[in-house]
Short mmCIF file of C-alpha atoms and ligand atoms in Angstrom, two decimals:
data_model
loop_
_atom_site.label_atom_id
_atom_site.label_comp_id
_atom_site.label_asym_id
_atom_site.label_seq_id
_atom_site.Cartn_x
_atom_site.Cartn_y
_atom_site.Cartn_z
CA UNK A 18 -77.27 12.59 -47.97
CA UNK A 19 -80.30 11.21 -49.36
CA UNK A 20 -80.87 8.18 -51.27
CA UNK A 21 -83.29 7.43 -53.94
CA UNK A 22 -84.12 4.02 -55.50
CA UNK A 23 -83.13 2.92 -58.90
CA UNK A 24 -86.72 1.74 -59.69
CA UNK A 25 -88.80 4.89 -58.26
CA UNK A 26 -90.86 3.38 -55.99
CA UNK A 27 -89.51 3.38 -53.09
CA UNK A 28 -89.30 5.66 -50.02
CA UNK A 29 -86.14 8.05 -49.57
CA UNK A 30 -84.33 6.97 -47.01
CA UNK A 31 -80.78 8.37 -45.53
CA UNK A 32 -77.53 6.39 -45.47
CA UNK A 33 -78.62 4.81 -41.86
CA UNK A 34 -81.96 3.74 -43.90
CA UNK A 35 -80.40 1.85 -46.63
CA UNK A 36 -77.79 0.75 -44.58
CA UNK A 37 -80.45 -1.95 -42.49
CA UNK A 38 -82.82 -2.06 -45.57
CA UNK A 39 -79.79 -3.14 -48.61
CA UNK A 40 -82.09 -3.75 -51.09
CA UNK A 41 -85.21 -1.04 -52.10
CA UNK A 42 -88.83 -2.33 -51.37
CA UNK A 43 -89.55 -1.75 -55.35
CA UNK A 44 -86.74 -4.25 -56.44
CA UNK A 45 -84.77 -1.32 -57.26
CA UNK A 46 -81.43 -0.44 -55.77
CA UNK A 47 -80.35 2.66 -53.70
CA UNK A 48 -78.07 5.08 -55.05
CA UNK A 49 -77.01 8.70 -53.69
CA UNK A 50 -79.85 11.46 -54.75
CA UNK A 51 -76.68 13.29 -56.00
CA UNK A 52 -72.74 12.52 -56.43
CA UNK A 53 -70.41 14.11 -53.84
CA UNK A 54 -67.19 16.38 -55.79
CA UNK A 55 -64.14 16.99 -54.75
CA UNK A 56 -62.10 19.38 -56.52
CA UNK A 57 -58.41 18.73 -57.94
CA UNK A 58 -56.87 20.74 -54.96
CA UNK A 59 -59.38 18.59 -52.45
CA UNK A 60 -57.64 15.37 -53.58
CA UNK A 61 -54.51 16.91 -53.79
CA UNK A 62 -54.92 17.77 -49.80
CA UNK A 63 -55.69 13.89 -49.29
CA UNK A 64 -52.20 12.85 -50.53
CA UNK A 65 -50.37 11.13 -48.00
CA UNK A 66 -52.88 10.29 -45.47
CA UNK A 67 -53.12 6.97 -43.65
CA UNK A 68 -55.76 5.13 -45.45
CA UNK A 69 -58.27 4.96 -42.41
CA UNK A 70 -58.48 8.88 -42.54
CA UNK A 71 -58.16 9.35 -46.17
CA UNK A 72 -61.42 6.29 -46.34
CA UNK A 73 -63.70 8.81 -43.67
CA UNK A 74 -62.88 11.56 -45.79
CA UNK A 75 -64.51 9.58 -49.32
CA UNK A 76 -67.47 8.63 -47.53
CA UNK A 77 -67.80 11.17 -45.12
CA UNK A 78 -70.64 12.51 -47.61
CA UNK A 79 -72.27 9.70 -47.82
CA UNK A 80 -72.72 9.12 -44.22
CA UNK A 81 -73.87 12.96 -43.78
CA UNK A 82 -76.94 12.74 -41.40
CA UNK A 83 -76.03 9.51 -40.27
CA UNK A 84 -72.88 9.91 -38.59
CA UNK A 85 -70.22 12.70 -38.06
CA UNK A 86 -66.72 13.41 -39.44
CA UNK A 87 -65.65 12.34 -35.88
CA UNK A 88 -67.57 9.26 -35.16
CA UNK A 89 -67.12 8.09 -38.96
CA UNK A 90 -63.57 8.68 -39.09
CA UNK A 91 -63.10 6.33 -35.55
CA UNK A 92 -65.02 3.36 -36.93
CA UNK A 93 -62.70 3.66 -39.97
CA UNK A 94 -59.48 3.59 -37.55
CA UNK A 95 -61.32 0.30 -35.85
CA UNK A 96 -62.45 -1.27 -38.94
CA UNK A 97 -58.79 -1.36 -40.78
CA UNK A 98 -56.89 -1.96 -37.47
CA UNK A 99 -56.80 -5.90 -38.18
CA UNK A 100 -55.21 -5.51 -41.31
CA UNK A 101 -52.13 -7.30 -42.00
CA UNK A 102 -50.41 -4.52 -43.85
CA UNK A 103 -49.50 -1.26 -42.44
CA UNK A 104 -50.59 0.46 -45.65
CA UNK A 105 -53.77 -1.57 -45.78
CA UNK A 106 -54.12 -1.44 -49.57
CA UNK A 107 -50.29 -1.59 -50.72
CA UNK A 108 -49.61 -0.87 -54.52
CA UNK A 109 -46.87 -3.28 -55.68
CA UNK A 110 -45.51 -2.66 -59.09
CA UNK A 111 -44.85 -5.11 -61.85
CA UNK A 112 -43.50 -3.35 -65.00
CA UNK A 113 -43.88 0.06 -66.47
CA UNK A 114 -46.87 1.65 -66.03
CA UNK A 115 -48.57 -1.53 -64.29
CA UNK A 116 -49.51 -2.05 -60.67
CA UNK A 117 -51.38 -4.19 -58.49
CA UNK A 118 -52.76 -2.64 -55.77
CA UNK A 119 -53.39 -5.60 -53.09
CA UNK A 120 -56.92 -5.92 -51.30
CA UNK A 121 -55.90 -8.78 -49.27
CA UNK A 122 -54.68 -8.49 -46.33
CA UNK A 123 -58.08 -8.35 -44.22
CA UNK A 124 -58.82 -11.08 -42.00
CA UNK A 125 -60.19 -13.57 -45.03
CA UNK A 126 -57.57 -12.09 -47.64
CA UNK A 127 -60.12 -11.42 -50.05
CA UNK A 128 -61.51 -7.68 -51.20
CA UNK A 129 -65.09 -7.83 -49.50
CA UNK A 130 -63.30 -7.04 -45.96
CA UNK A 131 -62.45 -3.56 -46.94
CA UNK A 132 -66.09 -3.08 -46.82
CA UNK A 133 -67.46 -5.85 -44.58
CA UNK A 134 -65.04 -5.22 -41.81
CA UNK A 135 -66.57 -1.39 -41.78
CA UNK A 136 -70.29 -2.37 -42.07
CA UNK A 137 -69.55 -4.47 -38.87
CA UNK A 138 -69.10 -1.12 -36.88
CA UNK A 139 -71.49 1.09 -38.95
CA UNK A 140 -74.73 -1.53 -38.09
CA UNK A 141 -73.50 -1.41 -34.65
CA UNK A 142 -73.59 1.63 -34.14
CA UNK A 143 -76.85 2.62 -36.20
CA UNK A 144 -78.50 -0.35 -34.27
CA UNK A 145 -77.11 1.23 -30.90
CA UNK A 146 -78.62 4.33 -31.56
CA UNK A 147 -82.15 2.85 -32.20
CA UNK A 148 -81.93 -0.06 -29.63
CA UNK A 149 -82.60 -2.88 -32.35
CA UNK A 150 -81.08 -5.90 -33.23
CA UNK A 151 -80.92 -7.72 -36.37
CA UNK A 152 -80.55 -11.27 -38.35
CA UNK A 153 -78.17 -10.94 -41.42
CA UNK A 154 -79.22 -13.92 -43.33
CA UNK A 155 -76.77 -14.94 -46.25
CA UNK A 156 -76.30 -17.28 -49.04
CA UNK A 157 -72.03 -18.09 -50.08
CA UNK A 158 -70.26 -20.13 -52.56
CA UNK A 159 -66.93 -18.41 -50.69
CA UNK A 160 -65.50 -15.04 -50.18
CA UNK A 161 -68.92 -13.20 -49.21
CA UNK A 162 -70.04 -15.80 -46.09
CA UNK A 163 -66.12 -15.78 -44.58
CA UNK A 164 -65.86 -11.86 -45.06
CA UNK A 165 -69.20 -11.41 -43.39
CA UNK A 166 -68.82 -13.73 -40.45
CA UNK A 167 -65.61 -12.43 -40.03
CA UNK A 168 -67.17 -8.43 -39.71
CA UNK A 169 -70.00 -9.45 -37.02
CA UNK A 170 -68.31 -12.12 -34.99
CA UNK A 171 -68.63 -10.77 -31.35
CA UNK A 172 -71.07 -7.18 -32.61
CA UNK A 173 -73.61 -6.86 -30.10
CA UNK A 174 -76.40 -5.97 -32.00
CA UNK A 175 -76.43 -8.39 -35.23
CA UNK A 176 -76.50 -12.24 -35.38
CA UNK A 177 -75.17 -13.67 -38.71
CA UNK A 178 -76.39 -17.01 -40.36
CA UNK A 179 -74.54 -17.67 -43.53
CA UNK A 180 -75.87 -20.81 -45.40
CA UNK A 181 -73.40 -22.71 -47.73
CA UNK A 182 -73.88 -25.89 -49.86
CA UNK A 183 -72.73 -28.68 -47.88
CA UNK A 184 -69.06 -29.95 -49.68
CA UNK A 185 -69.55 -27.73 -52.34
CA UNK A 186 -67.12 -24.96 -51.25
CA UNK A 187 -63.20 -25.07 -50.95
CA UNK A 188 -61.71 -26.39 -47.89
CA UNK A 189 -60.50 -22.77 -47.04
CA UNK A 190 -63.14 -20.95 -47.74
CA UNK A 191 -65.45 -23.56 -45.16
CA UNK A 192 -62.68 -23.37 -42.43
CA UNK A 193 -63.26 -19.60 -42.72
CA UNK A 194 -66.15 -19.27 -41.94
CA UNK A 195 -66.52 -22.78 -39.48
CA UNK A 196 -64.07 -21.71 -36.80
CA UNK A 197 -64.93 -18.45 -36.34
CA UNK A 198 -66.13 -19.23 -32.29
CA UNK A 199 -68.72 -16.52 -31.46
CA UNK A 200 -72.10 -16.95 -30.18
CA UNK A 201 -74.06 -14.83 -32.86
CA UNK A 202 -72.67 -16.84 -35.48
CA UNK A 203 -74.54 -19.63 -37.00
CA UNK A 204 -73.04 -21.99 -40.19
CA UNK A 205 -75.64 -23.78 -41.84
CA UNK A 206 -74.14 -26.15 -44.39
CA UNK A 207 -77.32 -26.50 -46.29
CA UNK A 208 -77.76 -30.33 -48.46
CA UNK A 209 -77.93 -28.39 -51.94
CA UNK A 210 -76.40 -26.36 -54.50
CA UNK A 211 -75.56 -22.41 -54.46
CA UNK A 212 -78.59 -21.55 -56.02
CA UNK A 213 -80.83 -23.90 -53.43
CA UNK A 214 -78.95 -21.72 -50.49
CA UNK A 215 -79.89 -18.72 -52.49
CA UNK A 216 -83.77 -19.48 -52.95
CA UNK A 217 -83.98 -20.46 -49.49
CA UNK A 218 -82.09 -17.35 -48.49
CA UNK A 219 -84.95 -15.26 -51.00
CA UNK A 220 -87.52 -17.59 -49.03
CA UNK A 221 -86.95 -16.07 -45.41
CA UNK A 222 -87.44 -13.15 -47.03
CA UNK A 223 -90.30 -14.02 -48.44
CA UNK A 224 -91.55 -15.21 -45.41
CA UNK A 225 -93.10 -12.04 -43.88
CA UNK A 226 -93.89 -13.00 -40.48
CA UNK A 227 -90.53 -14.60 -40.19
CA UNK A 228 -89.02 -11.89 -41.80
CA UNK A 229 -90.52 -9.31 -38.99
CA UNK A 230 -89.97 -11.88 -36.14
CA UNK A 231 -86.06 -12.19 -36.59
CA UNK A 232 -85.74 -8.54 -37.92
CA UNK A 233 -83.75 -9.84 -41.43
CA UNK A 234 -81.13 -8.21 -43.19
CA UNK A 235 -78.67 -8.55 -45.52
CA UNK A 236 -75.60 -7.16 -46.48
CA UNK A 237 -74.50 -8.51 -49.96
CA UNK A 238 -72.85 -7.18 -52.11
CA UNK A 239 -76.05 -4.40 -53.21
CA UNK A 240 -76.47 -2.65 -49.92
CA UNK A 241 -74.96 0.66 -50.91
CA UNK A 242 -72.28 1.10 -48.03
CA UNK A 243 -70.16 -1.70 -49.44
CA UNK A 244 -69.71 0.37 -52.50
CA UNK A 245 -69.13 3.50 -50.80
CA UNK A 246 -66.24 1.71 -48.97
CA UNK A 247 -64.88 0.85 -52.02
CA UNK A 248 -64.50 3.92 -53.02
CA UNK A 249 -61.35 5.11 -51.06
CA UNK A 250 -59.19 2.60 -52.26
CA UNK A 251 -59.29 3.18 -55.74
CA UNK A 252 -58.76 7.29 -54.42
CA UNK A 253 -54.99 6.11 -52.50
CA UNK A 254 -53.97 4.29 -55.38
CA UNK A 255 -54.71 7.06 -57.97
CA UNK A 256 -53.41 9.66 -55.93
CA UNK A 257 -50.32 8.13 -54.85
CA UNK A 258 -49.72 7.32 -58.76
CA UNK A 259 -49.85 11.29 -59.44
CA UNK A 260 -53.92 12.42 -59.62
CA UNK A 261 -55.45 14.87 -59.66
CA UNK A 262 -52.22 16.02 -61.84
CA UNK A 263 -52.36 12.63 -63.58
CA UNK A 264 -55.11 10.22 -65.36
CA UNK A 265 -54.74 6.77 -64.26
CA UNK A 266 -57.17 3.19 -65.42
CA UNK A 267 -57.99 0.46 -63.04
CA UNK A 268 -58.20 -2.82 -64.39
CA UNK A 269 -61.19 -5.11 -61.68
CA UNK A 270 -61.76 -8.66 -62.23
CA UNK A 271 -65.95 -8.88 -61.82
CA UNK A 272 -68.63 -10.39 -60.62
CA UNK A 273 -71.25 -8.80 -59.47
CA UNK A 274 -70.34 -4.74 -60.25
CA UNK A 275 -69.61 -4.19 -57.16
CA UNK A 276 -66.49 -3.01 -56.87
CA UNK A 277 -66.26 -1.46 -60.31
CA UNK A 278 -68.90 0.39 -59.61
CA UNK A 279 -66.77 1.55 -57.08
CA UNK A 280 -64.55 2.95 -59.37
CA UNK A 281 -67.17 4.38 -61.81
CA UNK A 282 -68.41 6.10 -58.61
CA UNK A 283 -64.66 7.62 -57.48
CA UNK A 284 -64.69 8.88 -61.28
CA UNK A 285 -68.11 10.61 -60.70
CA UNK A 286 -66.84 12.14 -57.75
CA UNK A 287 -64.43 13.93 -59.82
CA UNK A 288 -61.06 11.36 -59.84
CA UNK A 289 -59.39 11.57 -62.97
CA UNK A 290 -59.78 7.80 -63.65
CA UNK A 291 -59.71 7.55 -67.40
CA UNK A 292 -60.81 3.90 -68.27
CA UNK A 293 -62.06 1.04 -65.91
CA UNK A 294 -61.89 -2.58 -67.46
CA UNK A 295 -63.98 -4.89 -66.57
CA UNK A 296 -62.30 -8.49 -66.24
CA UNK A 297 -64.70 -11.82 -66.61
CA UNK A 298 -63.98 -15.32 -66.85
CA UNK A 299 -65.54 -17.62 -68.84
CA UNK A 300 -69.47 -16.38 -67.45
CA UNK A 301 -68.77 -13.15 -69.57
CA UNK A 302 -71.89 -11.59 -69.71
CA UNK A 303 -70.00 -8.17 -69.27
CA UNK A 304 -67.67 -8.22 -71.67
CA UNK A 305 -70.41 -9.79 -74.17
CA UNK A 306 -72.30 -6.61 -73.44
CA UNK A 307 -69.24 -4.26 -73.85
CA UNK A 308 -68.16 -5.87 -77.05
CA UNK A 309 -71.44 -5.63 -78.83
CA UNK A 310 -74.51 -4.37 -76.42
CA UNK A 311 -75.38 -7.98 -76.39
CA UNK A 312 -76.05 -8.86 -72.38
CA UNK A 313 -77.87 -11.98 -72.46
CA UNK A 314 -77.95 -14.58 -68.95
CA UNK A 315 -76.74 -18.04 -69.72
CA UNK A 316 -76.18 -20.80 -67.12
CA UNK A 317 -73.26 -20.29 -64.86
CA UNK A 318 -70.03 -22.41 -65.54
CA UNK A 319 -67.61 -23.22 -62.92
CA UNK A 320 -64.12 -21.19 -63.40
CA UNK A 321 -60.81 -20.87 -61.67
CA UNK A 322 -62.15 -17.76 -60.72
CA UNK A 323 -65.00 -18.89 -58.77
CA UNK A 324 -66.14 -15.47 -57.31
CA UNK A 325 -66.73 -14.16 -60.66
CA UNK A 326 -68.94 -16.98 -61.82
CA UNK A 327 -71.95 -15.36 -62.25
CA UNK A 328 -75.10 -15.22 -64.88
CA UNK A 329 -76.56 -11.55 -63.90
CA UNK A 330 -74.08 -8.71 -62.16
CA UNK A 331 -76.58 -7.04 -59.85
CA UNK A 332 -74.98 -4.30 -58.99
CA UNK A 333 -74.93 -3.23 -63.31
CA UNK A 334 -78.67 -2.02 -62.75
CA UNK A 335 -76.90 1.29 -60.68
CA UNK A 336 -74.86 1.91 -64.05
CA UNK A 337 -77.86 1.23 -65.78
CA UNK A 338 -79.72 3.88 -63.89
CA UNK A 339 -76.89 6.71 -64.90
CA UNK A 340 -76.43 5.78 -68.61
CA UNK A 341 -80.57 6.67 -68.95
CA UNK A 342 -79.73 9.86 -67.22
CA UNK A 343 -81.56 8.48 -64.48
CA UNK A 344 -84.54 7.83 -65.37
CA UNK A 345 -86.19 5.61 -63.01
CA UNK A 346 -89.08 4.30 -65.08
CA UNK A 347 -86.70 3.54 -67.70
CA UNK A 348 -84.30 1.60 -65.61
CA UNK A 349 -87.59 -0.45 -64.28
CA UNK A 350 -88.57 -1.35 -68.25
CA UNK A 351 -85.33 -2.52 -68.95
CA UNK A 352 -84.91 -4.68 -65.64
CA UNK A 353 -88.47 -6.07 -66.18
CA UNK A 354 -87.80 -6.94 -69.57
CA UNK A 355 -84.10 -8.66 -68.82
CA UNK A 356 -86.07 -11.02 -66.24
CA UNK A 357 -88.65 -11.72 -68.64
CA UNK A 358 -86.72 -12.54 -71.20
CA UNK A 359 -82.93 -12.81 -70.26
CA UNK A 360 -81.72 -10.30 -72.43
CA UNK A 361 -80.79 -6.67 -72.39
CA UNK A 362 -81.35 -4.10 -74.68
CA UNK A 363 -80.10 -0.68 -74.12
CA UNK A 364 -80.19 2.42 -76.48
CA UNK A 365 -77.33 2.50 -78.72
CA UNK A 366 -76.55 5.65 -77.16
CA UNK A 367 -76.47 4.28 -73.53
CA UNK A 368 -74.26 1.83 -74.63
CA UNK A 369 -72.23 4.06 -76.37
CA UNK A 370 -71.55 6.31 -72.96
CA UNK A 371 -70.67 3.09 -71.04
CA UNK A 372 -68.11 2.25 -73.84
CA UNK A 373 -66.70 5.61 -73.36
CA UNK A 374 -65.09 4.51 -70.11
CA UNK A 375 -65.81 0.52 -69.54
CA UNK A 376 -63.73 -2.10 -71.10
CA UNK A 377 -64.63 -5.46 -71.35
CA UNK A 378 -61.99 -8.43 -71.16
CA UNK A 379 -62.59 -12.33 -70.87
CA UNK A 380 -60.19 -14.86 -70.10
CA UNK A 381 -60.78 -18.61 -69.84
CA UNK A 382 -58.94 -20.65 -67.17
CA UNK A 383 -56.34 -21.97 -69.56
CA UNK A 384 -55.37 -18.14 -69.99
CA UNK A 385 -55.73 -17.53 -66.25
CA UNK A 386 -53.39 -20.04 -65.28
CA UNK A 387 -50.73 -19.17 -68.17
CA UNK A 388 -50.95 -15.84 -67.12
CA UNK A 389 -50.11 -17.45 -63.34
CA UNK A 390 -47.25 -18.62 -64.77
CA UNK A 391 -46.25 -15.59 -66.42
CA UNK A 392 -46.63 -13.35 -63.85
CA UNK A 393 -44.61 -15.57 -61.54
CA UNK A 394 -41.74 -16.06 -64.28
CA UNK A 395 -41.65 -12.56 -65.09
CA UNK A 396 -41.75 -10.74 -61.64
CA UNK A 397 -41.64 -13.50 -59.00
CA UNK A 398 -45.35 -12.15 -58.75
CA UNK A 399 -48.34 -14.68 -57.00
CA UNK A 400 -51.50 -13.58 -58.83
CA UNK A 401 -54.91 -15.69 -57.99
CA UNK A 402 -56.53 -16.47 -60.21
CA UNK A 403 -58.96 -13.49 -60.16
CA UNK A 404 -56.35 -11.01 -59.78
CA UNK A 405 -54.59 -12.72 -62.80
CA UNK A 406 -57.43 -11.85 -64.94
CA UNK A 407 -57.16 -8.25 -63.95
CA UNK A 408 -53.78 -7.92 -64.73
CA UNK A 409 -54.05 -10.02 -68.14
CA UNK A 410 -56.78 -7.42 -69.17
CA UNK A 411 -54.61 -4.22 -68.09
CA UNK A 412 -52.02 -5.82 -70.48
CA UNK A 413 -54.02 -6.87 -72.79
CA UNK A 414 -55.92 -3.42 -73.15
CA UNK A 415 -54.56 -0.89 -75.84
CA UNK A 416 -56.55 1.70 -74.01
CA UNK A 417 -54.40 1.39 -70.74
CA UNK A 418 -51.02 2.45 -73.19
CA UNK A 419 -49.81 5.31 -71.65
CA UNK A 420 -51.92 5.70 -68.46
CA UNK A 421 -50.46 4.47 -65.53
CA UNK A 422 -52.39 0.95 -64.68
CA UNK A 423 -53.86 -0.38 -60.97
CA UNK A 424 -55.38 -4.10 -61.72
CA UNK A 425 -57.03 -4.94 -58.40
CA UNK A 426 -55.80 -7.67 -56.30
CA UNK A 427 -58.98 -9.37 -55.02
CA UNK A 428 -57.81 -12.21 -53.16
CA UNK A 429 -54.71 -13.74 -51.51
CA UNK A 430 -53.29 -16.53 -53.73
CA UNK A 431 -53.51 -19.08 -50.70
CA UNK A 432 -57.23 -18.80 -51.05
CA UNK A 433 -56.98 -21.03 -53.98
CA UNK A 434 -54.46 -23.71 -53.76
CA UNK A 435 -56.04 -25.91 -56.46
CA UNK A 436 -55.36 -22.95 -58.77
CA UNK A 437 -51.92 -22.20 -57.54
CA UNK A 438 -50.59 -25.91 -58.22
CA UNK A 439 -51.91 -26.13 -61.64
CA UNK A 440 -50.61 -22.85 -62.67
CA UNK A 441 -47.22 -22.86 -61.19
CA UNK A 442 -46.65 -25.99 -59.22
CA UNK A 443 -47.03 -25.17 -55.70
CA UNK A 444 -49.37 -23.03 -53.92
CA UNK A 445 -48.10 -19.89 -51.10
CA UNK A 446 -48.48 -20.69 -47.59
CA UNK A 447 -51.33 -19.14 -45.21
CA UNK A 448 -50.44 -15.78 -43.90
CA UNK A 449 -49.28 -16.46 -40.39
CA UNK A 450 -52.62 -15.10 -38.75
CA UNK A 451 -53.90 -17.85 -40.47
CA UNK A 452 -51.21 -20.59 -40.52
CA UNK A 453 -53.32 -22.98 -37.93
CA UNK A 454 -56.77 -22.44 -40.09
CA UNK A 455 -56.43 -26.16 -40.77
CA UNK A 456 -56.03 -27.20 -37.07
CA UNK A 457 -59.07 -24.83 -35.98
CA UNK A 458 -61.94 -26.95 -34.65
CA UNK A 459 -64.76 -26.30 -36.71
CA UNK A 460 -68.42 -25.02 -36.02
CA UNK A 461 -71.50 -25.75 -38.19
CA UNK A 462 -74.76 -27.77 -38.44
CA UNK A 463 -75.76 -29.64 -41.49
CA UNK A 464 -79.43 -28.44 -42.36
CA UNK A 465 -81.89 -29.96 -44.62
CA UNK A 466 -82.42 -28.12 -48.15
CA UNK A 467 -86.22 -26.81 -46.70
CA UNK A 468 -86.82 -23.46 -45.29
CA UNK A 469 -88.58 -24.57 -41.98
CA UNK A 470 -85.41 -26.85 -41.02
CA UNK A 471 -83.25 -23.50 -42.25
CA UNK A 472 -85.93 -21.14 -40.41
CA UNK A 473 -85.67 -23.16 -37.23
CA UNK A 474 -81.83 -23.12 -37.23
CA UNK A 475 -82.06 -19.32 -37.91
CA UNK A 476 -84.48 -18.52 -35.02
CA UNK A 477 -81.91 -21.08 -32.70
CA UNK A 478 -78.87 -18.62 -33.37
CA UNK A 479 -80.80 -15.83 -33.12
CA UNK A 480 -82.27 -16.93 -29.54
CA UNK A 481 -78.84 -17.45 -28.36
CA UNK A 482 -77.99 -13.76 -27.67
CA UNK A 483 -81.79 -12.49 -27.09
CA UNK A 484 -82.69 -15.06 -24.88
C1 PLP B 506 -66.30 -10.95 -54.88
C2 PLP B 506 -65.03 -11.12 -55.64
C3 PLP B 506 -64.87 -10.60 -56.94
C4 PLP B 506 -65.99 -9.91 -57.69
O1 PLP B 506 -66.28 -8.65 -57.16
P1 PLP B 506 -67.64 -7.90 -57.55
O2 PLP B 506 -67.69 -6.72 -56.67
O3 PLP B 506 -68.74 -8.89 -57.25
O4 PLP B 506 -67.57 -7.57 -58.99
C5 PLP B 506 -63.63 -10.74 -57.55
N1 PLP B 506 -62.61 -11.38 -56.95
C6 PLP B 506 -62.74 -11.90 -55.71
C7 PLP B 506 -61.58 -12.61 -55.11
C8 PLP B 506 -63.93 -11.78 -55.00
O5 PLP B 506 -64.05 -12.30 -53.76
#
């Protein structure tokens, strides 16, 4: 499999390639030079598997060049071994024709370890082969940092330095990613915002002699293998709910695409998956864009919901790409212009495909946590407060009448105990795995908001393992 850039401009590389390089030289992003298809009696032979083999058989194609049926479908077994669930991705059901399906129960009970915990292996491995190392440099507000950390603690060939502003994220998410002991992993807990974590993230970058020095990477939520391991689990819930046979609509809270591009992608590859809805908070930016082509950035707002709080959804510009029939000079004029001037305009006909399967839904956190409360009077059901806007969208949704419904769970309702209490009066205990997180002796250094304090303190962990 080959992979082309969004933008153009940049060289072809193969899944191995974009795996190490996550975003495209050109600013663009890397997509598959053509979709994989399976046919309905392919999927219908994937019924039943274990979710490990039916996850190597999705992205199996996408791998092709890089790594074998074999060696793909043993990282797979490795990468969902930790799971605290043996069917990894459970569907629960909570009335007629509505499911969750839960992406929780990873080691930091959020989503992103479905992929992270598999990138882990795959860098590995690819770095193995080449006898490299690398520096994933990262900037979190929560789930990202902990899900990364959490993939590379112990890898042999990566060191991780995830930067988050100092007493700006929840006590959970910090312990996450503080008392993870491994030597390759280094917590800055940078005196700034987000954003200043971000720019200094964008600075090392920047920074091309430091950038060749410590071999960067990065492995947000862009590089292209998270959303290709996305992909299966959208495939075990639809088939187990009766495709190819059967249409089905996922409802995905969102932030940044990612994972409903996951699901746009599963549809490509020839899923019956009939309408995807696209849950925001109060940073709606998608649904304002759904509702009435109108996708215009305004300043982020602090939700209930905090990993969907978000201005621009960067992984939109690979759906972008498709609805102008992939037309790379295209996509670049209307990225260019939404930078320049925070709006963006596509063709009424572009917008009229994405409408054709994309729904847009916004809830604010007065809705999210009465639809906590509902949930949990209703069904004895613990949404967070991300999944809760999934589910309030399925219901919500006329187009979902009819089709069996999957709202993604994206996060264990411990994560966000705040939440929990003000929506139903108590928040769920840890899983056990994770019942001591508060007793866990924390790791992390407290780093100036510059880039040569942050540049030395990346160059420190790195030295650790290279000597
Ligand atoms: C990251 C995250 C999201 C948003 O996912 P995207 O792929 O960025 O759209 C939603 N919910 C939770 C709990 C997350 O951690």
């Amino acid at each position: 499999m080959r992979y082309i850039s969004t933008r153009g401009q940049a060289p072809v590389r193969d899944f191995a390639g974009v795996l190490l390089a996550g975003l495209a030289e050109d600013g663009g992003l890397y997509v598959p030079e053509s979709w994989p298809h399976f046919s309905a009696s392919d999927w219908r032979a994937m019924r039943g598997l274990p979710y490990p083999e039916l996850a190597a058989r999705i992205i199996q194609p996408f791998t092709s060049g890089s790594f074998d049926a074999e060696t793909l479908g043993g990282l797979c077994a490795r990468a969902y071994a930790g799971f605290g669930h043996p069917a990894i991705v459970p569907l629960v059901q909570l009335e007629t024709g509505l499911w969750v399906q839960e992406l929780f129960h990873g080691p930091t009970l959020a989503f992103k370890d479905l992929a992270m915990q598999l990138l882990g292996l795959l860098f590995d491995a690819v770095l193995g082969a080449r006898g490299e190392r690398v520096t994933i440099v990262g900037a979190t507000s929560g789930d990202t940092g902990s899900a990364a950390i959490e993939a590379f603690a112990g890898r042999e060939r990566a060191d991780v330095v995830i930067l988050h502003p100092r007493g700006r994220t929840s006590e959970v998410q910090r312990r996450q990613m503080t008392t993870v002991a491994a030597g390759n992993i280094g917590n800055a807990a940078v005196e700034g915002t987000f954003d200043d974590c971000q720019d200094l993230v964008k600075a090392m970058f920047a920074d091309a002699p430091f950038r060749k020095e410590l071999h960067l990477s990065a492995v947000n939520s862009i590089n292209w293998a998270r959303v290709a391991a996305q992909i299966p689990y959208y495939v075990a819930a639809a088939l187990a709910l009766g495709a190819p046979d059967r249409e089905v609509a996922f409802a995905v809270p969102t932030g940044n695409f990612g994972n409903v591009l996951a699901a746009w992608a599963a549809r490509r590859m020839g899923l019956p998956v009939a309408r995807l809805i696209v849950g925001s908070n109060r940073n709606d930016i998608l649904a304002r864009f759904l509702a009435g082509n109108d996708m215009s950035m305004r300043a982020v707002e602090p939700s209930l919901s905090p990993s969907m709080d978000i201005q621009v959804s960067s992984n939109f510009e690979r759906l972008l790409f498709e609805l102008v029939g992939r037309d790379p000079a295209e996509t670049t004029r209307i990225m260019l212009r939404f930078r320049e001037t925070g709006r963006m305009q596509v063709s009424d006909g572009a917008w009229q495909r994405a409408r054709q399967v994309f729904y847009g839904f916004r809830l604010d956190d007065a809705g999210t946590a009465d639809e906590i409360r509902r949930l949990h009077n209703a069904s004895g059901y613990l949404a967070d407060p991300h999944t809760a806007i999934g589910i309030a969208s399925a219901r919500a949704h006329p187009c979902t009448h009819g089709l069996p419904t999957v709202a993604m769970a994206t996060a264990h309702p411990a994560k966000f105990p705040a939440a929990m209490e003000r929506a139903v009066g108590f928040s769920p205990p840890l899983p056990p795995r994770l019942a001591d997180l508060h007793e866990r002796g924390e790791r992390f250094s407290v780093v100036a908001n510059d880039l040569e304090a942050v540049e030395a303190f990346v160059r420190a962990t790195a030295r650790r393992n290279t000597g």
